[in-house]
C-alpha positions as semicolon CSV with decimal commas, in nm:
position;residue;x (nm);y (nm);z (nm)
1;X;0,000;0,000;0,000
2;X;0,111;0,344;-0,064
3;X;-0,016;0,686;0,013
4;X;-0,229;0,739;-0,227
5;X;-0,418;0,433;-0,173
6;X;-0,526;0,577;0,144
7;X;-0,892;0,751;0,094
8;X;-0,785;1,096;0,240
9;X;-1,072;1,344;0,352
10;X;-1,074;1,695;0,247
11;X;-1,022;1,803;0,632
12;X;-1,029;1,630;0,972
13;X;-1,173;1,767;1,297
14;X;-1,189;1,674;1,668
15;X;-1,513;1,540;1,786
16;X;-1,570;1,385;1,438
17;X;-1,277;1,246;1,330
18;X;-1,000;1,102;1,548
19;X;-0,687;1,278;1,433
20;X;-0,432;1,003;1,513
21;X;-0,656;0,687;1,410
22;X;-0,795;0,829;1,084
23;X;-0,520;1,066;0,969
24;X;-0,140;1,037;1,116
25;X;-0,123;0,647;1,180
26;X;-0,223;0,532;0,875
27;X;-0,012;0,833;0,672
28;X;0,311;0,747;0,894
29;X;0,217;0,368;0,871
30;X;0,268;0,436;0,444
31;X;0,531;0,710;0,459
32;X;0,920;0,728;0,453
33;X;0,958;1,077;0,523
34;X;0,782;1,272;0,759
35;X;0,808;1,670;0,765
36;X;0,664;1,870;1,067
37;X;0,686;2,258;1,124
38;X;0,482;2,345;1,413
39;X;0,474;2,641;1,662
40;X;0,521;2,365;1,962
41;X;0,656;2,025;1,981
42;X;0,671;1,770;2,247
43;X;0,785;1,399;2,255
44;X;0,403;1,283;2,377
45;X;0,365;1,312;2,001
46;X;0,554;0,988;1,962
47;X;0,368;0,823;2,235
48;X;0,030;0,902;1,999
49;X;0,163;0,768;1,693
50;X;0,212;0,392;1,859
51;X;0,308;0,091;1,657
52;X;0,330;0,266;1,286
53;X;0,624;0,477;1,373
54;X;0,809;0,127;1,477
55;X;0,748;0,063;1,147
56;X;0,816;0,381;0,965
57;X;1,177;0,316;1,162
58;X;1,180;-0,013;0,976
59;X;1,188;0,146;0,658
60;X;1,417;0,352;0,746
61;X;1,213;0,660;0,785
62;X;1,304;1,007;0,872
63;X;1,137;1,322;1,070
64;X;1,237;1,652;0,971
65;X;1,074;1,860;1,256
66;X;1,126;2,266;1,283
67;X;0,959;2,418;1,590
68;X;1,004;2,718;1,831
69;X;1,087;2,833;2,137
70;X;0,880;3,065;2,370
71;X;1,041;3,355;2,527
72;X;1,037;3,428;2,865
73;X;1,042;3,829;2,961
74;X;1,380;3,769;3,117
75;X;1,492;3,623;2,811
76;X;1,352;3,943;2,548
77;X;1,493;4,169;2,813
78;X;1,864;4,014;2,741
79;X;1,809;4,011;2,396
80;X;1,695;4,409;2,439
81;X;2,069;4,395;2,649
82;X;2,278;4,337;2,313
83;X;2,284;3,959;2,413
84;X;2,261;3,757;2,062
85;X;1,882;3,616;2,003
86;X;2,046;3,299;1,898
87;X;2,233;3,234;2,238
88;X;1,925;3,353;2,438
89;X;1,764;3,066;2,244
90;X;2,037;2,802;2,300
91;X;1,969;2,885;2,702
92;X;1,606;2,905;2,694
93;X;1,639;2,546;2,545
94;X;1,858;2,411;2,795
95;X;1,609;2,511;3,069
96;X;1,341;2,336;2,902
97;X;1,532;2,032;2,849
98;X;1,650;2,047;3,242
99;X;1,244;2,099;3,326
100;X;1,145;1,825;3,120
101;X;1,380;1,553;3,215
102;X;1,393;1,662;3,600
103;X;1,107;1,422;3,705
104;X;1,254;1,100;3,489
105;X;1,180;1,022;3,101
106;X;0,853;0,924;2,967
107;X;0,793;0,670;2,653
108;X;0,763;0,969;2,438
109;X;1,106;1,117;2,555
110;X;1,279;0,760;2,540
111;X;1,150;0,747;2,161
112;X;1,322;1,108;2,093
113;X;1,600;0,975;2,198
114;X;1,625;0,722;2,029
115;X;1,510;0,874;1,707
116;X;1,848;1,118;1,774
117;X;2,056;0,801;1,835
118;X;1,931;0,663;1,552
119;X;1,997;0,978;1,291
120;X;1,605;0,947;1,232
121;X;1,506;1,313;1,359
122;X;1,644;1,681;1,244
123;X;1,513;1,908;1,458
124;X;1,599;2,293;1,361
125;X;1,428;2,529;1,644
126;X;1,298;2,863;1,459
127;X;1,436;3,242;1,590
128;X;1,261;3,537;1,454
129;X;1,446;3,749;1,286
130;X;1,235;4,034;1,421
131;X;0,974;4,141;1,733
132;X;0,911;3,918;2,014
133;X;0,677;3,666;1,811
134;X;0,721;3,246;1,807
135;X;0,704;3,071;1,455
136;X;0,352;2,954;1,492
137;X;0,252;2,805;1,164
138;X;0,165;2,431;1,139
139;X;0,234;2,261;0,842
140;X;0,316;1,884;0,782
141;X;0,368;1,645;0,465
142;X;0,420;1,264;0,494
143;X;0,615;1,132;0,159
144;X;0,589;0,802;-0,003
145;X;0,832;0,702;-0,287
146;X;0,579;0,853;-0,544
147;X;0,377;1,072;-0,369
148;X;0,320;1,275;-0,109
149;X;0,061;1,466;0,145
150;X;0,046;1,790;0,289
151;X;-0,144;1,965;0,579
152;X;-0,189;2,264;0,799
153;X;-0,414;2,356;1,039
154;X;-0,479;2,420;1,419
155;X;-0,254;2,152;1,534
156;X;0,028;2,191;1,682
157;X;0,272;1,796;1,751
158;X;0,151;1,705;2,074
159;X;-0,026;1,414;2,228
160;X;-0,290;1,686;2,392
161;X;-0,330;1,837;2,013
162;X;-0,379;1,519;1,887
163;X;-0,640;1,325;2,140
164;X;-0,747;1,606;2,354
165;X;-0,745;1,952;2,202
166;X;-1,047;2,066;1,937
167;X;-0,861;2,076;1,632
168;X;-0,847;2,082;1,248
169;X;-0,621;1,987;0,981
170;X;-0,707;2,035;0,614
171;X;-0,563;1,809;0,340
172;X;-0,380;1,834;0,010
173;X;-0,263;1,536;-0,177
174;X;-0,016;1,554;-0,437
175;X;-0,234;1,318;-0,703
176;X;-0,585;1,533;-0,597
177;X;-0,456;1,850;-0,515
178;X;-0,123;1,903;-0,711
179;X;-0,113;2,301;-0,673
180;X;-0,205;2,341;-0,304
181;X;0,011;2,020;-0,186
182;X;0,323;2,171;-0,353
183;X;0,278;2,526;-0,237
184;X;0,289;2,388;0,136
185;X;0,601;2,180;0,017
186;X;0,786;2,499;-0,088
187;X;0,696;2,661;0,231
188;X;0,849;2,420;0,412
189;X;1,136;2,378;0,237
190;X;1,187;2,729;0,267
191;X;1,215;2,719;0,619
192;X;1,447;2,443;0,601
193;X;1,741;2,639;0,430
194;X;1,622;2,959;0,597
195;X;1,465;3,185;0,289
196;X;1,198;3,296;0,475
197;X;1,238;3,517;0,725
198;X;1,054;3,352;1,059
């Protein structure tokens, strides 16, 4: 089976669709490649997708992620300092990382791991270039050898976006909707070598 043997719908919402079982699952269960640019990220995402990302490893699979990093005040008042945004970033990080793992790791962080280990998962964290704004856009594409599938939407890569939240993802398939799907291609991969500005 391949992506496009997968009967996509149009759009998927919370409350009458179930984002993971109908939409992410079976994409990642069909995909080698898996692109996510999302305003948040955390590794409960990887506890939602379950078995298919075991075998998306299998096939040797790959996440591209890019997400952001909020700013505390403390940190926008050291970049206001002269401090570079980039290093401000680089600490901000750090504390979240020494947050996260201070009460043990969880399945989800145990899989990021070992997606890192593995050489499976680029993550590249987004800085503005300007103003005290997060990249907040959510777009995602799951690639076959033939085809591929793009989305945006409300959701950010979460397990709480994906079973709890009230959320929506529209769809654009590269065999049914050539023009959209490839516009949200180029956006990403303008991200990805920094060409837009963030």
């Amino acid at each position: 089976m391949s992506l496009n043997e997968i009967s996509y719908q149009e759009d998927y919402r919370s409350g009458f669709d179930h984002l993971v079982d109908d939409f992410f699952r079976p994409s990642l269960a069909q995909s080698k490649v898996y692109w996510r640019a999302v305003g948040y990220f955390s590794s409960t995402a990887l506890e939602s997708f379950g078995a298919p990302l075991g075998d998306f490893i299998r096939r040797d699979g790959h996440i591209r992620l890019i997400t952001s990093v909020e700013l505390s005040a403390r940190d926008l008042e050291a970049i206001e300092r002269g401090i570079p945004k980039q290093e401000v970033c680089a600490n901000r990080l750090e504390e979240i990382i020494d947050t996260d793992f201070a009460d043990g790791i969880g399945n989800g962080t145990v899989r990021l791991l070992r997606l890192l280990e593995l050489d499976r998962l680029e993550i590249q964290i987004a800085i503005p270039n300007i103003g005290t704004g997060i990249y907040h856009e959510k777009i995602g594409l799951f690639f076959d050898e033939d085809s591929y599938v793009a989305f945006t939407g409300s959701s950010n890569e979460s397990r709480n976006a994906f079973e709890n939240n009230r959320e929506c993802i529209d769809v654009f398939t590269s065999w049914n909707s050539p023009t959209r799907a490839a516009r949200k291609k180029a956006h990403f991969e303008a991200l990805c070598v920094f060409q837009t500005k963030v």
